[in-house]
Tab-separated table of C-alpha atoms in Angstrom:
chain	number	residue	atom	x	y	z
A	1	UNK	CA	-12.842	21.481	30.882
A	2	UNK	CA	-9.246	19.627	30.971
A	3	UNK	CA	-6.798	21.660	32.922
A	4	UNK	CA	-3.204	20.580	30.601
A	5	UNK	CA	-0.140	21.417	32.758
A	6	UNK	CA	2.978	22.618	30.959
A	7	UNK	CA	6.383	21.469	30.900
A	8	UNK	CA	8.594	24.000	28.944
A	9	UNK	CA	12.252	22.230	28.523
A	10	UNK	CA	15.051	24.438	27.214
A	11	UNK	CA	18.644	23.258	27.870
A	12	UNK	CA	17.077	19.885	29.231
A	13	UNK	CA	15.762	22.208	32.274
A	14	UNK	CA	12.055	22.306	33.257
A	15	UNK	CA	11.132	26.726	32.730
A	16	UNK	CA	9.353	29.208	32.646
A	17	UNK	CA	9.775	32.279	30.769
A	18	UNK	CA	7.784	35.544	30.906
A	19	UNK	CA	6.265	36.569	27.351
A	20	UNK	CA	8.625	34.275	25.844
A	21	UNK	CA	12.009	36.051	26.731
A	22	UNK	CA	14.738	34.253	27.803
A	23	UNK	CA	16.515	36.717	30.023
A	24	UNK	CA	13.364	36.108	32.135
A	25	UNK	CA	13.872	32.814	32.478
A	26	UNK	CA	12.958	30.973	35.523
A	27	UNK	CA	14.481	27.452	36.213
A	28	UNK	CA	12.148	25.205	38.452
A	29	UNK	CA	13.979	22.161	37.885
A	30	UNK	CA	16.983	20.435	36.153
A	31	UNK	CA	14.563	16.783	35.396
A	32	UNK	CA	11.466	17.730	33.210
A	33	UNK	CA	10.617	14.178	32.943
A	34	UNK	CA	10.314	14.483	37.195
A	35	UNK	CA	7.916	17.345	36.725
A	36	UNK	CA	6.078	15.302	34.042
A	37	UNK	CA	5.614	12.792	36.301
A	38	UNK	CA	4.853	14.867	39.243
A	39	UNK	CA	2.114	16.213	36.623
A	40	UNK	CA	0.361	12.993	36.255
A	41	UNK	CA	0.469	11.833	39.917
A	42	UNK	CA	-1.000	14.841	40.604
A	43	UNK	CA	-4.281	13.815	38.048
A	44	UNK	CA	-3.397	15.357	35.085
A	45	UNK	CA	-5.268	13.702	32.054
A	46	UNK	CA	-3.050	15.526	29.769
A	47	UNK	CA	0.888	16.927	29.591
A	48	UNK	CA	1.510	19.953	27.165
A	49	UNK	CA	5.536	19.476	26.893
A	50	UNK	CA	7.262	22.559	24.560
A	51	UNK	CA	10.309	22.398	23.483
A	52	UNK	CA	11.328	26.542	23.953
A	53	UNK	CA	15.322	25.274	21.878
A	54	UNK	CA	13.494	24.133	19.001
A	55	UNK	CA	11.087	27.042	19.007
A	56	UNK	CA	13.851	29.754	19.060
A	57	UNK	CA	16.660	28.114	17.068
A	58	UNK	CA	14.109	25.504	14.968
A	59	UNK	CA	17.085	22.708	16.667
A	60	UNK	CA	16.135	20.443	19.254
A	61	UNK	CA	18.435	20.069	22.010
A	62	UNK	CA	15.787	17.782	24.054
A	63	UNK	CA	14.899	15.337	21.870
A	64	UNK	CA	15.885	12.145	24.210
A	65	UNK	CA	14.044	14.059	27.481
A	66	UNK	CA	10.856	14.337	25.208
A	67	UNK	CA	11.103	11.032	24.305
A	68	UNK	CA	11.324	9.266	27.892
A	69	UNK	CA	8.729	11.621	28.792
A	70	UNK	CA	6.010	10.207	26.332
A	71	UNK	CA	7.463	6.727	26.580
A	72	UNK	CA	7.562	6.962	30.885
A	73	UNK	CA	4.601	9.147	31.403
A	74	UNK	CA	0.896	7.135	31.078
A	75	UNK	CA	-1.017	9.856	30.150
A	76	UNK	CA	-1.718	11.842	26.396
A	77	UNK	CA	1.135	14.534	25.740
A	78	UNK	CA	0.843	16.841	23.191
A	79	UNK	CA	4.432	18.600	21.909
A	80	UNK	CA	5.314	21.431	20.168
A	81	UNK	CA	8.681	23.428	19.570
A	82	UNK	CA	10.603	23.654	16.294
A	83	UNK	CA	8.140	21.435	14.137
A	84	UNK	CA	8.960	22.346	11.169
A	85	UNK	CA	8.421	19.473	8.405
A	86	UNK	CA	6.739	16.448	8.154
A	87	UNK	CA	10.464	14.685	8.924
A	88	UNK	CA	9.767	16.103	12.493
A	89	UNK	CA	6.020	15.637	12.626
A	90	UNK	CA	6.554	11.439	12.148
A	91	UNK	CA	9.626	11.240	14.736
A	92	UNK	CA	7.775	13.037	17.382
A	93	UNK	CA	4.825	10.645	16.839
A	94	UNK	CA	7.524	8.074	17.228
A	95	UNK	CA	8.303	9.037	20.267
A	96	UNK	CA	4.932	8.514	21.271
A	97	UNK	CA	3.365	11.679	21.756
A	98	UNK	CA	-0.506	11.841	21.316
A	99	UNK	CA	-0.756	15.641	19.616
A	100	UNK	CA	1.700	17.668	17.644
A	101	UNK	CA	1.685	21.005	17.966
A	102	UNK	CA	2.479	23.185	15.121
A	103	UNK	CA	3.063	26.686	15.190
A	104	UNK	CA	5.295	28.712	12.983
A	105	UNK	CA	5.085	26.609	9.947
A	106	UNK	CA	1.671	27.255	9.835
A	107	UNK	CA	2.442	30.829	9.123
A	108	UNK	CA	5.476	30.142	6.270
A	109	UNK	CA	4.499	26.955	5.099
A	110	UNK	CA	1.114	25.707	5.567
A	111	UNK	CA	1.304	22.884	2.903
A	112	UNK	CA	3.081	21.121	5.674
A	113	UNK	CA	0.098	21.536	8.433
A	114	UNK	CA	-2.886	20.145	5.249
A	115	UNK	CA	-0.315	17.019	5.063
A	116	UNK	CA	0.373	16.499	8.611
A	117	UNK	CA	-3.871	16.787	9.104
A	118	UNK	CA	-4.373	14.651	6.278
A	119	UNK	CA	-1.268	11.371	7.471
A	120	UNK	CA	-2.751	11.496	11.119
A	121	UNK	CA	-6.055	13.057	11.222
A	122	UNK	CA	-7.161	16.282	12.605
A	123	UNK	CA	-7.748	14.998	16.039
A	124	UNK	CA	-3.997	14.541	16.184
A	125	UNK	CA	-2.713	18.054	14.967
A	126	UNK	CA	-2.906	20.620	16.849
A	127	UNK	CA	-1.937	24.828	15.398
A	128	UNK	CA	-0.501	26.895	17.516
A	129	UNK	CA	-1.684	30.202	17.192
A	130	UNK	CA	0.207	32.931	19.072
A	131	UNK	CA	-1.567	36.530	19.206
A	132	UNK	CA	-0.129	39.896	20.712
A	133	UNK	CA	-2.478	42.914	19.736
A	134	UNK	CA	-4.327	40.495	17.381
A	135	UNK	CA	-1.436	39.254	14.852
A	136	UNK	CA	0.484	36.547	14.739
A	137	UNK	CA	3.802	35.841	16.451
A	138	UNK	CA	6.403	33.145	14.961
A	139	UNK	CA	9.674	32.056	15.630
A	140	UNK	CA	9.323	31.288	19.648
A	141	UNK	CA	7.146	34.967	19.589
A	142	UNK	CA	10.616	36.680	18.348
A	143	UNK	CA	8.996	37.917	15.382
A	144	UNK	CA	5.337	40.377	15.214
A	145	UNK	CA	4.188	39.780	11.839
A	146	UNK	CA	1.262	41.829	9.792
A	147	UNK	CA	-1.094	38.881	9.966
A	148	UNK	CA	-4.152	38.944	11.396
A	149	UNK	CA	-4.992	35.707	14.191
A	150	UNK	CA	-8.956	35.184	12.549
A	151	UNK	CA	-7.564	35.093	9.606
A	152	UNK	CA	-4.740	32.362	9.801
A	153	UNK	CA	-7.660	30.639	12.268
A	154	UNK	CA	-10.046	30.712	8.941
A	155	UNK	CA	-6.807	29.433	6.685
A	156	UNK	CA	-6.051	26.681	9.105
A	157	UNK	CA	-9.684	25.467	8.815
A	158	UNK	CA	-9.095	25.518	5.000
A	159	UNK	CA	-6.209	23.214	5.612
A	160	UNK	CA	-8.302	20.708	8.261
A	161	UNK	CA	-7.430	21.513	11.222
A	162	UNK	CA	-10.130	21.504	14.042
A	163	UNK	CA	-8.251	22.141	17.190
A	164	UNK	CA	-6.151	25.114	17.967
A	165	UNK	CA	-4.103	26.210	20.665
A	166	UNK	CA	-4.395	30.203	21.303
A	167	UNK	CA	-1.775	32.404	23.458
A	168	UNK	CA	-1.629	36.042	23.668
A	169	UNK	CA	2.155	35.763	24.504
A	170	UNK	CA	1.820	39.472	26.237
A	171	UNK	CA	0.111	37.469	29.245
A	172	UNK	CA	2.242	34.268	29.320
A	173	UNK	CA	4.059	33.895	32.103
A	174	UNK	CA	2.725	37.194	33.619
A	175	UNK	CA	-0.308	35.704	36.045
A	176	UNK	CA	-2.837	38.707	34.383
A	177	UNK	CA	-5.069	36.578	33.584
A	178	UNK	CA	-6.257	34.695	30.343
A	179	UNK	CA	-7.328	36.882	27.212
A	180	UNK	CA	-11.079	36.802	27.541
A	181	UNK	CA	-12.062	38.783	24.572
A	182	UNK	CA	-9.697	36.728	22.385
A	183	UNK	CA	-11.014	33.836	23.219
A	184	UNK	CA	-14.770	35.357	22.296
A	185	UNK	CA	-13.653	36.537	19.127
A	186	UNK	CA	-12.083	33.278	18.321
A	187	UNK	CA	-15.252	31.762	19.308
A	188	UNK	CA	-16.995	32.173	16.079
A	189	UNK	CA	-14.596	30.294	14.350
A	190	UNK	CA	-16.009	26.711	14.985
A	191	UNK	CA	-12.485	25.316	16.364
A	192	UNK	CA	-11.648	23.529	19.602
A	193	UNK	CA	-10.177	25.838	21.621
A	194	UNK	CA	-6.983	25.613	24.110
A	195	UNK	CA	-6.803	28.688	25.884
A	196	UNK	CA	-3.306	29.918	27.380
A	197	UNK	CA	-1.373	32.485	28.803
A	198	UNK	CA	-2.001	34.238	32.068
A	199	UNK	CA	-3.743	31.881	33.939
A	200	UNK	CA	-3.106	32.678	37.231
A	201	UNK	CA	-6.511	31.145	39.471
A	202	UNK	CA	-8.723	28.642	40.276
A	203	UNK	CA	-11.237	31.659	39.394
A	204	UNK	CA	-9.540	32.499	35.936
A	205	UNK	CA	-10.948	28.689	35.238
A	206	UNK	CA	-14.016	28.867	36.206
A	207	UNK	CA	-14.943	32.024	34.059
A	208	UNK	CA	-13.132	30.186	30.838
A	209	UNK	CA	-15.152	27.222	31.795
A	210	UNK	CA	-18.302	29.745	31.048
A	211	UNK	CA	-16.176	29.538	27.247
A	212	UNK	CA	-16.665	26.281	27.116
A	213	UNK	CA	-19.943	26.415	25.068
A	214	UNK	CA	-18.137	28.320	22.604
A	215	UNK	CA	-15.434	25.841	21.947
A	216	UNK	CA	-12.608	26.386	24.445
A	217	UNK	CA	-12.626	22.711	26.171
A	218	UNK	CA	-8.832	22.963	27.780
A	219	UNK	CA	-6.473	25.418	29.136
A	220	UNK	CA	-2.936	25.250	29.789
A	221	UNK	CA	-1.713	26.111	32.847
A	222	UNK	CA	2.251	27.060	33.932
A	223	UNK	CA	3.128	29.594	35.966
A	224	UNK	CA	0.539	29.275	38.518
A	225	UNK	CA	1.292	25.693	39.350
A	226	UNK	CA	5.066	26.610	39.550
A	227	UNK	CA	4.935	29.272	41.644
A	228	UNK	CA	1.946	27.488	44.105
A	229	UNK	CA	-0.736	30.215	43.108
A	230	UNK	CA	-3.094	27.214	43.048
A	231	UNK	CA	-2.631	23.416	43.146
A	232	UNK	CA	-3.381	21.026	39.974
A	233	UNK	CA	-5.775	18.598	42.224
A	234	UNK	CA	-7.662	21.333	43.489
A	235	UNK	CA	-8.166	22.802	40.020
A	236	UNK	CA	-9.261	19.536	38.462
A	237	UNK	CA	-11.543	18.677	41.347
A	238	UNK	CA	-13.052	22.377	40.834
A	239	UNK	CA	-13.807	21.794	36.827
A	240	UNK	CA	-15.315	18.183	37.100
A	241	UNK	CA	-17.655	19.467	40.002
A	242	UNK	CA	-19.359	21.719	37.112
C-alpha cells in the first residue's frame, strides 16, 4: 500500500482544514513547494497536491506554486482543485503532474471526465468522490447533494474511469479514523481505491492495508503527518514490511 502525503495550498500557504471549512484552517507553512519537497526526502513515492482556491471558488490562485512543485519535485503528483474542463485538465498535465484529479465535474458534467479518460487514459484520471452520510459532496464539500456515492462510483465506471479517490469529508482533518465501512461498500465496485480522511495512525494503515485485497492500494495522509501523530518514514517502512 502507497502512503500519498498531502499538500493542500490555499492562498499559496501549505493547510489544513477540518471537514473542509475554512474558519478551521490551520497554516503549517507559507512554501508548499518546501513541504513538497520535505515530502519526497522523507520517501514519499507519491505527492497528492489540492488546490482548496480552485475547489471553493473553481479560480486558481496557485497555479505557478503547482507548477514548480511538479516541475522541482522527482516524484509522481497527482492534483486536483477547481478542474473543471478539459482547458484545465491539458494545462495541469503541462505542468507536469502525473494524475488529475477530478471531482465536482464529475457530478455536473461528466462528459468532461469520459473525454479526459479517453485523451490520457484511465491510469491518468483520477474521480474524486467525496461522501458524508453516503451522498455526494461538490463544490470544495460546500454543497450535500441527493446523490448517492455507489451510484456516481457505477456512472464513473460507465465513463472509464478505474481509479477513484474516496473521502468522507466528516472525518477529514478530524484524526477519527478512516471510514472503514465505506471503503467495504465501495469494495464491490471493481475500482482502485484511494482511501482518505481521518487517518490518524500507523495502526489506521495497517487495518486499510487488510482493504487492500479489495481494491484500496493508497491512502492519503494529512493531518497526522502535520501535527507529528506519526512520521512518513516510519509509515512507509511499516507497509513495505507486509
Amino acid at each position: 500500500m502507497i502512503v500519498i502525503p498531502a499538500v493542500d495550498i490555499r492562498q499559496g500557504n501549505s493547510v489544513r482544514l477540518k471537514q473542509g471549512k475554512i474558519d478551521a484552517e490551520t497554516i503549517h507553512s507559507t512554501d508548499p513547494v518546501f513541504m513538497a519537497k520535505l515530502w519526497k526526502a522523507k520517501g514519499a513515492q507519491r505527492i497528492h497536491i489540492v488546490d482548496l482556491d480552485g475547489a471553493f471558488n473553481g479560480i486558481s490562485m496557485n497555479a505557478a506554486i503547482i507548477k514548480e512543485i511538479c516541475g522541482s519535485v522527482e516524484v509522481p503528483i497527482e492534483v486536483g482543485g477547481g478542474i473543471r474542463d478539459m482547458k484545465r485538465v491539458d494545462e495541469v498535465f503541462k505542468w507536469g503532474a502525473s494524475y488529475v484529479i477530478l471531482g465536482t465535474v464529475a457530478v455536473y458534467n461528466p462528459e468532461i471526465v469520459r473525454k479526459a479518460v479517453e485523451k490520457y487514459g484511465p491510469k491518468k484520471i483520477i474521480a474524486a468522490v467525496d461522501a458524508k452520510d453516503g451522498k455526494v459532496a461538490i463544490g470544495g464539500w460546500k454543497e450535500i447533494t441527493h446523490i448517492d456515492v455507489f451510484e456516481l462510483v457505477k456512472k464513473l465506471k460507465e465513463y472509464g474511469v478505474e481509479e477513484i479517490l474516496y473521502t468522507d469529508i466528516s472525518r477529514d482533518g478530524m484524526l477519527t479514523g478512516p471510514d472503514f465501512n465505506g471503503l467495504k461498500k465501495l469494495s464491490g465496485s471493481g475500482m482502485r481505491i484511494i482511501a482518505s480522511g481521518g487517518i490518524k495512525s500507523i495502526d489506521n494503515l495497517i487495518k486499510l492495508k487488510e482493504y487492500e485485497k479489495d481494491g484500496v492500494f493508497a491512502a492519503i495522509v494529512g493531518s497526522a503527518l502535520y501535527t507529528d501523530d506519526f512520521k512518513l518514514e516510519d509509515a512507509i517502512k511499516t507497509m513495505e514490511s507486509f
